[in-house]
Amino acid sequence: MDTMNETIKQAPLLEARNLTKVYEDGVKALDNLDLQVLPGEIYAMLGGNGAGKTTTINIFLDFIQPTSGQAFINGINANEEPLEAKTNIAFVSENVQLYPNFTAIQNVDFFVRLGGRHNYSRSDYETALNRVGLQSQAFDKKLKDFSKGMRQKCGIAIAILKDSPAILLDEPTSGLDPKAGKEFIRLIGELRDEGKGILMSTHDIFRAKEIANHVGILNNGILVAQKTQAELKGVNLETLYVEYMAGYMDEAEPSLVNNLSEA
Amino acid sequence: MTKLLIEKELKNILLSPKFVATFLVCSILILTSVYIGIQEYHNAVTQFEANQQIARQDIEQASNWNRVRNIAHRAPSPMQVFVSGLHFDIGRLSGISDFQDIKLIRSPYSDETLFAIFRFIDFAFIVQVVLSLFAILFTYDAINGERENGTLKLTFANSVSRAQYLISKFVGIWLGLIVPLLIPILIGLLLIMILDVPVSGTEWISIGSFIGLSVLYITFFIGVGILVSSLTRKSSLSFLLLLVIWIGGVLILPRMSIMAAGQLVPVQSVAQLESKQEAFRRARWDQYSSQLSQKWRARSEEMSGMTNEERQAYRDDKEWEWLEEDDAARKQVQIDITDNNRKLIEETDNRKKIQEQLAFNLARISPASSFRLAAMNLAGTDIDMKNRYEESMRAYRDDFVEYTEQKQAESGNQGGFRINVSSDSGVKIDFGRDDQTLDTSGMPQYTAPVVTAGMAVSSSILDFGLMGIFIIIIFGAAFLAFLRYDMR
Ligand SMILES: Nc1ncnc2c1ncn2[C@@H]1O[C@H](COP(=O)(O)OP(=O)(O)OP(=O)(O)O)[C@@H](O)[C@H]1O
Ligand SMILES: [Mg+2]
């Protein structure tokens, strides 16, 4: 692999090793997944519904145990020492839900302190909420009146404020309006530049190509393709994606794909 | 971290509409109940004192110590404000005299049947039924609600241990439910003091223990709610399950245990008992009369072969002896019948006690019954109250009878009336001292049986222990369930 040299220099913040998950009902959601996210990198997981993206993230969060293989956060096994591992991670789900009776600020305050950051002031919370683009009139409104996008923004603000080395994002832009989506991509770009390692699942191929250092395509739990940003230059990722998903291609013939999409 | 989670839980409860509703409903219920209970108590005291006065006057106006009819009254206790127990169902008074047994009659509800329809809701009922329901309302979605909400995932994306979370959940809900409840309870206690209810030191201990017991009972239901919530994925399901558990535990189980005990230890009915007594009585008299005729046959045999004069002389000689012999035999029959009656009653009573004990012990499977039994024991309005009163009234009856007999002797009257027949004055019936009131000074006064704090507490210690065990089991189970809970 071409990232081999970098791996030796820098320990990955997020790493999956031969990660396999077979659910109780026999569904193989992940099949020998290997991936690494280094500091200052964004890894975008693409894949259709049911490809295994959420399963991967749930294993990192220790919500489910892998059938075999390991997941590491900052070198700590996420399923053996979950408490230790989770101090190194922030998480934004595809549908951020907060306490409906608390205001935005109260929610942010609670979850940020739960994440171990106790010395923020109200103005820090306001700054973060401004940064994710939540209108300031909503800061002291109860969450029950928030739209999905507004909740999503609060979730992102919490992740930013937690200031952990690794970040897990499960379709974070779902529910965001185009402006907010664009804003968000700029934001995680900033976080990456601060040295965070970000693993993000998304259906947004264009944004993935625009921002991600690595793009992985999952199909039925198998990582069918993994490309660096450089490799994707000039490639029509959409075509590539559709073709991988349709099963036209497999990893044995990547050059064909490149040729096709460049044509 | 734990502190943060507890704070959040508390804040979440305090901000929720169900908290305001619960707090208002509980405050109104508790305060109304205590207030009405106090009024009831004062009324009962007034009635009690008036009745005592009347009984006293009746005695003073009796013509003769032998004709005195005394009545002992059950004294109202401040504890009935909190735990009315059997207070309204057990008779208020019993006649005291040497020819009738003690029997408590005229219960408050038999005198005021209207109130029996809508029974007085006491504090114990509010805790047992209403607060346990609220405890469920506060906890049915404790875990699965946060899962449905999505906040469980977000919380556990942080370095939070399940144990820490569950403990915080429990402590938060506990504080959010119990502490607000203590406010109306304390106001209720204040009412007790302001409205001049004479509560003794012993009774304060009982009240304190009772409040402690209530807290344990509610804690148990908080545990049940959290357990079911961590065994289910959906709060709608856990609510339904908890309702079923609540109905089973609070309403059905206690009654079922009574029925089961009735089946397992059958006790004969009063009618059965009486027919047994009657059968014995008849058989015994039959035996007596056949023995008597046998005896006379033997006696006449002894005289066979005698001349008429000899026979007459023999008969004159033996007559007194035979008379005494027959009389003794008749007396023996009476004694045997009385003994048998007593024995049968005792047997029934013992069986009844065994049945009762079995029913209670079976009922204790449900903490609701455990709570109720302990509350009544602490308040002294338990099933034993009747026995205690009857026993103390029996002891009083002995004192009283002894006193009247002594008084009678002093007055030179042998009892009943005396019929003097003399040739010059004709027949004169003497009732003793007709037109003076009797001097009742020094007459023994009936005092209610004392229930010491030690007795009250020791009779409820089993239930305290059971409640503790229940709570530990439930929390252990909730803990295990939550350790395996799927956060997604
Ligand atoms: N608890 C479960 N039990 C059984 N199978 C499951 C469970 N959760 C997920 N699966 C299955 O595992 C596979 C992967 O699901 P996963 O949620 O990881 O997909 P995803 O890539 O996140 O999809 P989406 O884009 O729709 O979010 C699917 O086939 C799904 O049906
Ligand atoms: Mg998903």
Tab-separated table of N, CA and C in Angstrom, chain B residues 251-378:
chain	number	residue	atom	x	y	z
B	251	LEU	N	-52.438	-4.911	43.380
B	251	LEU	CA	-53.864	-5.212	43.528
B	251	LEU	C	-54.168	-6.707	43.642
B	252	ILE	N	-53.498	-7.516	42.845
B	252	ILE	CA	-53.931	-8.922	42.757
B	252	ILE	C	-53.210	-9.833	43.754
B	253	LEU	N	-51.890	-9.764	43.768
B	253	LEU	CA	-51.121	-10.696	44.603
B	253	LEU	C	-51.568	-10.733	46.068
B	254	PRO	N	-51.760	-9.570	46.707
B	254	PRO	CA	-52.177	-9.620	48.111
B	254	PRO	C	-53.482	-10.394	48.297
B	255	ARG	N	-54.431	-10.193	47.381
B	255	ARG	CA	-55.718	-10.887	47.518
B	255	ARG	C	-55.577	-12.372	47.216
B	256	MET	N	-54.758	-12.662	46.212
B	256	MET	CA	-54.587	-14.062	45.853
B	256	MET	C	-53.971	-14.850	46.994
B	257	SER	N	-53.050	-14.217	47.713
B	257	SER	CA	-52.404	-14.937	48.812
B	257	SER	C	-53.401	-15.230	49.922
B	258	ILE	N	-54.353	-14.327	50.123
B	258	ILE	CA	-55.382	-14.570	51.138
B	258	ILE	C	-56.226	-15.782	50.724
B	259	MET	N	-56.589	-15.816	49.439
B	259	MET	CA	-57.407	-16.928	48.967
B	259	MET	C	-56.628	-18.239	49.043
B	260	ALA	N	-55.350	-18.171	48.646
B	260	ALA	CA	-54.526	-19.383	48.674
B	260	ALA	C	-54.423	-19.906	50.098
B	261	ALA	N	-54.224	-19.001	51.050
B	261	ALA	CA	-54.114	-19.421	52.452
B	261	ALA	C	-55.422	-20.060	52.909
B	262	GLY	N	-56.535	-19.519	52.448
B	262	GLY	CA	-57.835	-20.080	52.785
B	262	GLY	C	-57.978	-21.509	52.274
B	263	GLN	N	-57.397	-21.754	51.083
B	263	GLN	CA	-57.450	-23.101	50.518
B	263	GLN	C	-56.503	-24.050	51.253
B	264	LEU	N	-55.309	-23.531	51.559
B	264	LEU	CA	-54.280	-24.395	52.139
B	264	LEU	C	-54.575	-24.722	53.597
B	265	VAL	N	-55.073	-23.737	54.339
B	265	VAL	CA	-55.406	-23.982	55.745
B	265	VAL	C	-56.866	-23.633	55.940
B	266	PRO	N	-57.760	-24.591	55.664
B	266	PRO	CA	-59.177	-24.270	55.826
B	266	PRO	C	-59.525	-24.105	57.303
B	267	VAL	N	-60.342	-23.146	57.596
B	267	VAL	CA	-60.805	-22.933	58.968
B	267	VAL	C	-62.309	-23.064	58.948
B	268	GLN	N	-62.836	-23.808	59.937
B	268	GLN	CA	-64.283	-24.016	59.926
B	268	GLN	C	-65.018	-22.712	60.180
B	269	SER	N	-66.215	-22.654	59.623
B	269	SER	CA	-67.017	-21.446	59.771
B	269	SER	C	-67.640	-21.431	61.163
B	270	VAL	N	-68.191	-20.289	61.523
B	270	VAL	CA	-68.843	-20.154	62.825
B	270	VAL	C	-69.990	-21.164	62.939
B	271	ALA	N	-70.759	-21.346	61.844
B	271	ALA	CA	-71.884	-22.290	61.851
B	271	ALA	C	-71.395	-23.712	62.114
B	272	GLN	N	-70.300	-24.081	61.427
B	272	GLN	CA	-69.745	-25.420	61.646
B	272	GLN	C	-69.329	-25.610	63.091
B	273	LEU	N	-68.669	-24.578	63.587
B	273	LEU	CA	-68.202	-24.627	64.972
B	273	LEU	C	-69.381	-24.827	65.921
B	274	GLU	N	-70.435	-24.054	65.695
B	274	GLU	CA	-71.581	-24.123	66.597
B	274	GLU	C	-72.283	-25.471	66.512
B	275	SER	N	-72.357	-26.026	65.304
B	275	SER	CA	-73.036	-27.321	65.213
B	275	SER	C	-72.211	-28.398	65.907
B	276	LYS	N	-70.871	-28.271	65.829
B	276	LYS	CA	-70.026	-29.220	66.561
B	276	LYS	C	-70.259	-29.098	68.061
B	277	GLN	N	-70.346	-27.872	68.527
B	277	GLN	CA	-70.570	-27.645	69.953
B	277	GLN	C	-71.908	-28.245	70.384
B	278	GLU	N	-72.912	-28.020	69.544
B	278	GLU	CA	-74.257	-28.500	69.834
B	278	GLU	C	-74.283	-30.039	69.877
B	279	ALA	N	-73.597	-30.641	68.911
B	279	ALA	CA	-73.569	-32.109	68.842
B	279	ALA	C	-72.944	-32.671	70.116
B	280	PHE	N	-71.863	-32.069	70.546
B	280	PHE	CA	-71.204	-32.542	71.765
B	280	PHE	C	-72.119	-32.394	72.975
B	281	ARG	N	-72.772	-31.240	72.986
B	281	ARG	CA	-73.652	-30.963	74.128
B	281	ARG	C	-74.745	-32.030	74.222
B	282	ARG	N	-75.352	-32.304	73.082
B	282	ARG	CA	-76.423	-33.288	73.068
B	282	ARG	C	-75.918	-34.669	73.494
B	283	ALA	N	-74.822	-35.064	72.915
B	283	ALA	CA	-74.276	-36.396	73.217
B	283	ALA	C	-73.959	-36.514	74.701
B	284	ARG	N	-73.413	-35.414	75.221
B	284	ARG	CA	-73.004	-35.446	76.627
B	284	ARG	C	-74.216	-35.584	77.543
B	285	TRP	N	-75.299	-34.890	77.236
B	285	TRP	CA	-76.512	-34.985	78.053
B	285	TRP	C	-77.146	-36.361	77.914
B	286	ASP	N	-77.105	-36.891	76.685
B	286	ASP	CA	-77.637	-38.240	76.484
B	286	ASP	C	-76.879	-39.233	77.352
B	287	GLN	N	-75.566	-39.069	77.309
B	287	GLN	CA	-74.721	-39.949	78.113
B	287	GLN	C	-75.073	-39.822	79.587
B	288	TYR	N	-75.280	-38.603	79.997
B	288	TYR	CA	-75.608	-38.340	81.409
B	288	TYR	C	-76.912	-39.046	81.807
B	289	SER	N	-77.919	-38.879	80.923
B	289	SER	CA	-79.207	-39.464	81.336
B	289	SER	C	-79.166	-40.990	81.325
B	290	SER	N	-78.415	-41.563	80.376
B	290	SER	CA	-78.349	-43.028	80.407
B	290	SER	C	-77.565	-43.495	81.627
B	291	GLN	N	-76.514	-42.722	81.950
B	291	GLN	CA	-75.755	-43.072	83.166
B	291	GLN	C	-76.644	-42.978	84.411
B	292	LEU	N	-77.490	-41.975	84.402
B	292	LEU	CA	-78.366	-41.750	85.551
B	292	LEU	C	-79.345	-42.934	85.728
B	293	SER	N	-79.907	-43.333	84.596
B	293	SER	CA	-80.878	-44.439	84.746
B	293	SER	C	-80.165	-45.719	85.150
B	294	GLN	N	-78.926	-45.898	84.628
B	294	GLN	CA	-78.138	-47.062	85.051
B	294	GLN	C	-77.922	-47.056	86.554
B	295	LYS	N	-77.568	-45.852	87.011
B	295	LYS	CA	-77.285	-45.695	88.434
B	295	LYS	C	-78.496	-46.069	89.283
B	296	TRP	N	-79.665	-45.587	88.855
B	296	TRP	CA	-80.879	-45.858	89.625
B	296	TRP	C	-81.216	-47.337	89.586
B	297	ARG	N	-80.894	-47.945	88.417
B	297	ARG	CA	-81.146	-49.374	88.331
B	297	ARG	C	-80.257	-50.099	89.363
B	298	ALA	N	-79.005	-49.666	89.414
B	298	ALA	CA	-78.078	-50.289	90.364
B	298	ALA	C	-78.549	-50.065	91.792
B	299	ARG	N	-79.010	-48.873	92.032
B	299	ARG	CA	-79.458	-48.562	93.397
B	299	ARG	C	-80.654	-49.433	93.786
B	300	SER	N	-81.568	-49.581	92.852
B	300	SER	CA	-82.739	-50.396	93.227
B	300	SER	C	-82.341	-51.869	93.370
B	301	GLU	N	-81.296	-52.278	92.586
B	301	GLU	CA	-80.799	-53.645	92.757
B	301	GLU	C	-80.243	-53.869	94.154
B	302	GLU	N	-79.501	-52.833	94.621
B	302	GLU	CA	-78.945	-52.926	95.977
B	302	GLU	C	-80.054	-53.184	97.002
B	303	MET	N	-81.237	-52.638	96.674
B	303	MET	CA	-82.322	-52.730	97.652
B	303	MET	C	-83.205	-53.975	97.464
B	304	SER	N	-82.898	-54.711	96.374
B	304	SER	CA	-83.751	-55.877	96.133
B	304	SER	C	-83.593	-56.896	97.268
B	305	GLY	N	-84.601	-57.521	97.629
B	305	GLY	CA	-84.551	-58.485	98.730
B	305	GLY	C	-84.750	-57.825	100.091
B	306	MET	N	-84.899	-56.508	100.089
B	306	MET	CA	-85.119	-55.852	101.385
B	306	MET	C	-86.624	-55.760	101.637
B	307	THR	N	-86.950	-55.667	102.898
B	307	THR	CA	-88.347	-55.427	103.232
B	307	THR	C	-88.642	-53.962	102.974
B	308	ASN	N	-89.881	-53.594	103.020
B	308	ASN	CA	-90.270	-52.211	102.759
B	308	ASN	C	-89.648	-51.242	103.749
B	309	GLU	N	-89.644	-51.668	105.027
B	309	GLU	CA	-89.078	-50.780	106.067
B	309	GLU	C	-87.580	-50.607	105.846
B	310	GLU	N	-86.941	-51.759	105.613
B	310	GLU	CA	-85.494	-51.701	105.384
B	310	GLU	C	-85.186	-50.795	104.200
B	311	ARG	N	-86.001	-50.979	103.215
B	311	ARG	CA	-85.822	-50.193	101.993
B	311	ARG	C	-85.961	-48.705	102.295
B	312	GLN	N	-86.976	-48.372	103.090
B	312	GLN	CA	-87.207	-46.961	103.421
B	312	GLN	C	-86.019	-46.399	104.216
B	313	ALA	N	-85.581	-47.224	105.165
B	313	ALA	CA	-84.471	-46.771	106.011
B	313	ALA	C	-83.196	-46.580	105.167
B	314	TYR	N	-82.952	-47.575	104.313
B	314	TYR	CA	-81.776	-47.530	103.433
B	314	TYR	C	-81.818	-46.279	102.560
B	315	ARG	N	-83.035	-46.003	102.057
B	315	ARG	CA	-83.204	-44.863	101.169
B	315	ARG	C	-82.981	-43.559	101.923
B	316	ASP	N	-83.544	-43.467	103.120
B	316	ASP	CA	-83.367	-42.256	103.943
B	316	ASP	C	-81.890	-42.036	104.236
B	317	ASP	N	-81.238	-43.170	104.487
B	317	ASP	CA	-79.806	-43.098	104.817
B	317	ASP	C	-79.005	-42.609	103.610
B	318	LYS	N	-79.351	-43.101	102.428
B	318	LYS	CA	-78.551	-42.834	101.226
B	318	LYS	C	-78.970	-41.565	100.482
B	319	GLU	N	-80.135	-41.074	100.789
B	319	GLU	CA	-80.716	-40.044	99.934
B	319	GLU	C	-79.772	-38.876	99.663
B	320	TRP	N	-79.190	-38.345	100.704
B	320	TRP	CA	-78.319	-37.173	100.577
B	320	TRP	C	-77.115	-37.493	99.692
B	321	GLU	N	-76.570	-38.647	99.932
B	321	GLU	CA	-75.403	-39.093	99.169
B	321	GLU	C	-75.736	-39.180	97.678
B	322	TRP	N	-76.895	-39.815	97.422
B	322	TRP	CA	-77.296	-39.966	96.018
B	322	TRP	C	-77.546	-38.615	95.360
B	323	LEU	N	-78.178	-37.765	96.096
B	323	LEU	CA	-78.483	-36.425	95.579
B	323	LEU	C	-77.183	-35.699	95.193
B	324	GLU	N	-76.239	-35.794	96.102
B	324	GLU	CA	-74.951	-35.127	95.838
B	324	GLU	C	-74.244	-35.746	94.645
B	325	GLU	N	-74.327	-37.065	94.588
B	325	GLU	CA	-73.676	-37.788	93.502
B	325	GLU	C	-74.252	-37.352	92.155
B	326	ASP	N	-75.582	-37.316	92.093
B	326	ASP	CA	-76.242	-36.929	90.846
B	326	ASP	C	-75.944	-35.478	90.484
B	327	ASP	N	-75.946	-34.669	91.517
B	327	ASP	CA	-75.668	-33.258	91.284
B	327	ASP	C	-74.262	-33.073	90.724
B	328	ALA	N	-73.319	-33.798	91.300
B	328	ALA	CA	-71.928	-33.714	90.836
B	328	ALA	C	-71.844	-34.143	89.383
B	329	ALA	N	-72.583	-35.209	89.059
B	329	ALA	CA	-72.550	-35.695	87.681
B	329	ALA	C	-73.100	-34.636	86.736
B	330	ARG	N	-74.164	-33.989	87.148
B	330	ARG	CA	-74.756	-32.953	86.296
B	330	ARG	C	-73.778	-31.787	86.119
B	331	LYS	N	-73.169	-31.438	87.230
B	331	LYS	CA	-72.196	-30.335	87.157
B	331	LYS	C	-71.053	-30.688	86.214
B	332	GLN	N	-70.652	-31.962	86.295
B	332	GLN	CA	-69.556	-32.410	85.437
B	332	GLN	C	-69.933	-32.249	83.961
B	333	VAL	N	-71.199	-32.538	83.673
B	333	VAL	CA	-71.663	-32.379	82.289
B	333	VAL	C	-71.491	-30.927	81.852
B	334	GLN	N	-71.927	-30.019	82.694
B	334	GLN	CA	-71.786	-28.591	82.386
B	334	GLN	C	-70.328	-28.234	82.128
B	335	ILE	N	-69.493	-28.715	83.052
B	335	ILE	CA	-68.064	-28.404	82.930
B	335	ILE	C	-67.519	-28.969	81.624
B	336	ASP	N	-67.888	-30.216	81.327
B	336	ASP	CA	-67.379	-30.839	80.098
B	336	ASP	C	-67.799	-30.064	78.862
B	337	ILE	N	-69.072	-29.642	78.880
B	337	ILE	CA	-69.568	-28.905	77.710
B	337	ILE	C	-68.827	-27.579	77.566
B	338	THR	N	-68.680	-26.872	78.676
B	338	THR	CA	-67.968	-25.602	78.628
B	338	THR	C	-66.525	-25.805	78.150
B	339	ASP	N	-65.889	-26.846	78.702
B	339	ASP	CA	-64.502	-27.123	78.302
B	339	ASP	C	-64.413	-27.418	76.814
B	340	ASN	N	-65.368	-28.257	76.362
B	340	ASN	CA	-65.334	-28.621	74.949
B	340	ASN	C	-65.545	-27.393	74.056
B	341	ASN	N	-66.515	-26.581	74.454
B	341	ASN	CA	-66.743	-25.346	73.684
B	341	ASN	C	-65.477	-24.526	73.592
B	342	ARG	N	-64.838	-24.347	74.722
B	342	ARG	CA	-63.623	-23.532	74.770
B	342	ARG	C	-62.538	-24.148	73.900
B	343	LYS	N	-62.426	-25.471	74.010
B	343	LYS	CA	-61.399	-26.169	73.245
B	343	LYS	C	-61.620	-25.979	71.742
B	344	LEU	N	-62.891	-26.135	71.336
B	344	LEU	CA	-63.208	-25.987	69.909
B	344	LEU	C	-62.899	-24.572	69.421
B	345	ILE	N	-63.273	-23.594	70.248
B	345	ILE	CA	-63.004	-22.199	69.868
B	345	ILE	C	-61.505	-21.977	69.754
B	346	GLU	N	-60.797	-22.528	70.735
B	346	GLU	CA	-59.352	-22.354	70.751
B	346	GLU	C	-58.718	-22.976	69.501
B	347	GLU	N	-59.190	-24.188	69.183
B	347	GLU	CA	-58.674	-24.864	67.990
B	347	GLU	C	-58.906	-24.021	66.742
B	348	THR	N	-60.131	-23.521	66.617
B	348	THR	CA	-60.466	-22.688	65.463
B	348	THR	C	-59.584	-21.450	65.437
B	349	ASP	N	-59.454	-20.829	66.613
B	349	ASP	CA	-58.633	-19.617	66.683
B	349	ASP	C	-57.200	-19.906	66.278
B	350	ASN	N	-56.678	-21.035	66.756
B	350	ASN	CA	-55.295	-21.367	66.418
B	350	ASN	C	-55.136	-21.579	64.914
B	351	ARG	N	-56.099	-22.294	64.349
B	351	ARG	CA	-56.048	-22.526	62.915
B	351	ARG	C	-56.157	-21.216	62.153
B	352	LYS	N	-57.026	-20.363	62.666
B	352	LYS	CA	-57.194	-19.052	62.051
B	352	LYS	C	-55.874	-18.291	62.079
B	353	LYS	N	-55.175	-18.412	63.211
B	353	LYS	CA	-53.889	-17.717	63.331
B	353	LYS	C	-52.901	-18.280	62.319
B	354	ILE	N	-52.902	-19.618	62.167
B	354	ILE	CA	-51.998	-20.235	61.199
B	354	ILE	C	-52.341	-19.756	59.789
B	355	GLN	N	-53.642	-19.726	59.508
B	355	GLN	CA	-54.093	-19.264	58.195
B	355	GLN	C	-53.671	-17.820	57.942
B	356	GLU	N	-53.911	-16.997	58.960
B	356	GLU	CA	-53.538	-15.585	58.873
B	356	GLU	C	-52.056	-15.432	58.573
B	357	GLN	N	-51.268	-16.164	59.365
B	357	GLN	CA	-49.816	-16.051	59.231
B	357	GLN	C	-49.379	-16.483	57.841
B	358	LEU	N	-49.999	-17.570	57.359
B	358	LEU	CA	-49.674	-18.070	56.022
B	358	LEU	C	-50.070	-17.037	54.969
B	359	ALA	N	-51.261	-16.491	55.128
B	359	ALA	CA	-51.740	-15.490	54.171
B	359	ALA	C	-50.773	-14.309	54.126
B	360	PHE	N	-50.365	-13.855	55.307
B	360	PHE	CA	-49.458	-12.704	55.353
B	360	PHE	C	-48.123	-13.037	54.717
B	361	ASN	N	-47.621	-14.234	55.045
B	361	ASN	CA	-46.307	-14.576	54.517
B	361	ASN	C	-46.344	-14.757	53.007
B	362	LEU	N	-47.446	-15.325	52.516
B	362	LEU	CA	-47.590	-15.438	51.066
B	362	LEU	C	-47.704	-14.053	50.437
B	363	ALA	N	-48.498	-13.211	51.093
B	363	ALA	CA	-48.720	-11.865	50.556
B	363	ALA	C	-47.415	-11.091	50.474
B	364	ARG	N	-46.491	-11.425	51.363
B	364	ARG	CA	-45.234	-10.673	51.414
B	364	ARG	C	-44.378	-10.870	50.162
B	365	ILE	N	-44.781	-11.807	49.295
B	365	ILE	CA	-44.111	-11.922	47.998
B	365	ILE	C	-44.202	-10.580	47.277
B	366	SER	N	-45.301	-9.889	47.526
B	366	SER	CA	-45.456	-8.569	46.925
B	366	SER	C	-45.057	-7.504	47.940
B	367	PRO	N	-44.115	-6.625	47.566
B	367	PRO	CA	-43.714	-5.566	48.491
B	367	PRO	C	-44.885	-4.666	48.870
B	368	ALA	N	-45.924	-4.638	48.037
B	368	ALA	CA	-47.078	-3.799	48.386
B	368	ALA	C	-47.734	-4.314	49.659
B	369	SER	N	-47.860	-5.630	49.779
B	369	SER	CA	-48.451	-6.173	51.008
B	369	SER	C	-47.481	-6.020	52.155
B	370	SER	N	-46.220	-6.268	51.865
B	370	SER	CA	-45.198	-6.116	52.893
B	370	SER	C	-45.270	-4.705	53.480
B	371	PHE	N	-45.390	-3.746	52.573
B	371	PHE	CA	-45.469	-2.349	53.002
B	371	PHE	C	-46.708	-2.109	53.860
B	372	ARG	N	-47.838	-2.597	53.375
B	372	ARG	CA	-49.099	-2.372	54.071
B	372	ARG	C	-49.064	-2.993	55.473
B	373	LEU	N	-48.581	-4.249	55.541
B	373	LEU	CA	-48.537	-4.938	56.836
B	373	LEU	C	-47.628	-4.195	57.804
B	374	ALA	N	-46.455	-3.802	57.298
B	374	ALA	CA	-45.517	-3.102	58.178
B	374	ALA	C	-46.083	-1.767	58.620
B	375	ALA	N	-46.755	-1.078	57.695
B	375	ALA	CA	-47.324	0.229	58.048
B	375	ALA	C	-48.357	0.067	59.160
B	376	MET	N	-49.190	-0.954	59.036
B	376	MET	CA	-50.222	-1.165	60.062
B	376	MET	C	-49.595	-1.587	61.387
B	377	ASN	N	-48.548	-2.405	61.289
B	377	ASN	CA	-47.863	-2.797	62.521
B	377	ASN	C	-47.265	-1.585	63.214
B	378	LEU	N	-46.648	-0.710	62.406
B	378	LEU	CA	-46.026	0.484	62.993
B	378	LEU	C	-47.082	1.382	63.618
